[in-house]
Coordinates of C-alpha atoms in Angstrom, one line a residue:
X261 CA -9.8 9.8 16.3
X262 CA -9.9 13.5 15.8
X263 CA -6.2 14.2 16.5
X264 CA -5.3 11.4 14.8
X265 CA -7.1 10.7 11.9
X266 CA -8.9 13.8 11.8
X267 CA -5.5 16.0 12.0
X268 CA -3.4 14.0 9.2
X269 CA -5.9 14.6 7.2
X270 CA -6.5 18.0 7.4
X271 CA -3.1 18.5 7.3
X272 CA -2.6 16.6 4.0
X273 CA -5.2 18.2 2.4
X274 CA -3.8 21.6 3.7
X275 CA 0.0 20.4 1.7
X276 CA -1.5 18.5 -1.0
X277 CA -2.0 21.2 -3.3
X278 CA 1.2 22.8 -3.5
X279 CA 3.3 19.0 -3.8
X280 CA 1.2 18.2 -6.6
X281 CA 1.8 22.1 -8.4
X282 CA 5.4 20.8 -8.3
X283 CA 5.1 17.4 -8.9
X284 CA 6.7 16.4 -6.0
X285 CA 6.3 15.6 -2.1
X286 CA 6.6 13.1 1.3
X287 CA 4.1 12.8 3.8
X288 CA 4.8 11.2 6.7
X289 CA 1.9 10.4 9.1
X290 CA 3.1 9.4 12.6
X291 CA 1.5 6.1 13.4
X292 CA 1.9 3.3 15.9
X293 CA 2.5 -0.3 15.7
X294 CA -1.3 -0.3 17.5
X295 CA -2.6 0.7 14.3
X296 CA -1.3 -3.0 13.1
X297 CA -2.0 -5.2 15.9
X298 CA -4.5 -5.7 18.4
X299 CA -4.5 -3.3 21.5
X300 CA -8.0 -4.0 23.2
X301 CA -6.8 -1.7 26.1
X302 CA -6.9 1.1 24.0
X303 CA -9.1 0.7 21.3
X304 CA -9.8 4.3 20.4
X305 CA -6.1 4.8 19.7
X306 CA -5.5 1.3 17.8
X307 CA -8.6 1.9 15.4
X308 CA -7.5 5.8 15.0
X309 CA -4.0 4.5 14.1
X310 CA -5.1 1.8 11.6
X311 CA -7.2 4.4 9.6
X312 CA -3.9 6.5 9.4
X313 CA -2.2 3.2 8.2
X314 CA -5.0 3.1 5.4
X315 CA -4.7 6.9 4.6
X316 CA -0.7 6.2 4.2
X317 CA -1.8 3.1 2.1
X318 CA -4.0 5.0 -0.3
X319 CA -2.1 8.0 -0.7
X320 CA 0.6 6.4 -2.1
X321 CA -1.9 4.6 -4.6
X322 CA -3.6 7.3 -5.5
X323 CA -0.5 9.8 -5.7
X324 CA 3.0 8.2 -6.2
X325 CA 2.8 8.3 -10.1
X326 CA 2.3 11.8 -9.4
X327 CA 5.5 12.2 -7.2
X328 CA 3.7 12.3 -4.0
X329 CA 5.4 9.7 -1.2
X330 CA 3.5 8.7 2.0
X331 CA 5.1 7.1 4.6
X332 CA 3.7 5.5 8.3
X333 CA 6.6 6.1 10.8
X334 CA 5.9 4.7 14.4
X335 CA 8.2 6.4 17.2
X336 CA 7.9 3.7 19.2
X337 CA 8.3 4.1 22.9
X338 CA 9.2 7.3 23.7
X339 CA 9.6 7.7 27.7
X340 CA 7.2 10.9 28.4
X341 CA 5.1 11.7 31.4
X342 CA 2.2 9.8 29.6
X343 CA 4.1 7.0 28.6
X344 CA 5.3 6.1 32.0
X345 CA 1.8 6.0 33.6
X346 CA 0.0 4.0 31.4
X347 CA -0.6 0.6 32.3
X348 CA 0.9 -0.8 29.0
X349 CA 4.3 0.7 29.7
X350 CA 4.2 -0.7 34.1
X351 CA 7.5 -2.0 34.5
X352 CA 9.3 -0.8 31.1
X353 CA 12.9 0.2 31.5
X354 CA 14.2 0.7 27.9
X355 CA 12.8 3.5 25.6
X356 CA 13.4 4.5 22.0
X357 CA 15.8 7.0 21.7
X358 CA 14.0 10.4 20.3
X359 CA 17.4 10.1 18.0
X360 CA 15.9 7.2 16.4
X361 CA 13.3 8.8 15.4
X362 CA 14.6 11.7 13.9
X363 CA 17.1 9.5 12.0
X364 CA 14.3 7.9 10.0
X365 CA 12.3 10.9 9.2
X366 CA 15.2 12.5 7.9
X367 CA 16.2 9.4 5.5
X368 CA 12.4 9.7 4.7
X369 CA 12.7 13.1 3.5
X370 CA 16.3 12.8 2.0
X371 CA 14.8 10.6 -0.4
X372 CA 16.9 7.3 0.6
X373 CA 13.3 5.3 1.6
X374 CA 11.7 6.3 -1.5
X375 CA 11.8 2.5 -2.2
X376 CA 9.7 1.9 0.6
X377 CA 7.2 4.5 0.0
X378 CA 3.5 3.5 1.2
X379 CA 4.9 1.3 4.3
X380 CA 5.5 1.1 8.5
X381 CA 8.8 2.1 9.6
X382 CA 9.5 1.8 13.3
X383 CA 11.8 3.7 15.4
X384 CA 12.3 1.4 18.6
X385 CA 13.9 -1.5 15.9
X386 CA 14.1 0.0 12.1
X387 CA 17.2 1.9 11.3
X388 CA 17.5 3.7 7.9
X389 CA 20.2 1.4 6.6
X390 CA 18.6 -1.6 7.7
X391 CA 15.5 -1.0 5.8
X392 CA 17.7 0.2 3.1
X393 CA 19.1 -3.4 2.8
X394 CA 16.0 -5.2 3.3
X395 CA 14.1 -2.9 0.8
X396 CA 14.3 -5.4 -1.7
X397 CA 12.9 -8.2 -0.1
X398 CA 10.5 -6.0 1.8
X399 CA 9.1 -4.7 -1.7
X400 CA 9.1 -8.0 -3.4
X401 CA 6.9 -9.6 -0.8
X402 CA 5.0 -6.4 -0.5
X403 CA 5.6 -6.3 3.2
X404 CA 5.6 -3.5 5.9
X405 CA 1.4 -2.4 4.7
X406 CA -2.4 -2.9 6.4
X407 CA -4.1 -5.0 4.5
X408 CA -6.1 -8.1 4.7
X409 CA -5.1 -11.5 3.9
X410 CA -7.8 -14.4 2.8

């Protein structure tokens, strides 16, 4: 909770400032799909990453008509000394490719997933052009965001 949540935002409130002086910004918070799903092996981590989900959520209320963009980007599984011992991952033989990951934060901050602004990308199985042609439907059914349904 204090890397996670804690750490984004500090660091937004550090960048904040300065995006709105110019009118302009993305922040991308690094997020997991645990922040959307139950994990009840690692609670701690799931809850920390559904508060980031939220933060994402209300920055973009609260700042787009300003020209501030938040984003949730989830690496996915990226094979690290960590990753391969914990219990979650036993087994697992295919891993997101780091490239993945860098490809979507860079259509992120090139501006082509401004569309999407406020929503969960992830690495393992989003590309930038495929949410690029789902980015219609994804916005019309106001998809890809935390929230509750009753």
């Amino acid at each position: 909770v204090e890397v996670n949540v804690r750490g984004s935002m500090l660091v937004t409130h550090a960048v904040l400032p300065s995006m709105l002086d110019r009118g302009a910004g993305r922040i991308t918070n690094i997020n997991s799909g645990a922040g959307y799903r139950p994990m009840p092996a690692y609670t701690g981590y799931a809850m920390a990453k559904g508060a980031i989900a939220r933060l994402t959520t209300l920055l973009d209320v609260q700042y787009r008509e300003q020209g501030i963009l938040a984003f949730d980007l989830a690496p996915g599984q990226i094979e690290t000394d960590m990753t391969r011992s914990m219990p979650m991952h036993e087994g697992r033989t295919e891993w997101t490719d780091p490239r993945n990951v860098v490809a979507l934060a860079a259509a992120v901050a090139d501006g082509s997933l401004d569309d999407l602004a406020g929503r969960f990308f992830r690495a393992d199985i989003d590309t930038p052009e495929s949410l690029r042609a789902a980015a219609g439907d994804i916005v019309a059914r106001d998809a890809r965001t935390l929230r509750m349904i009753s």
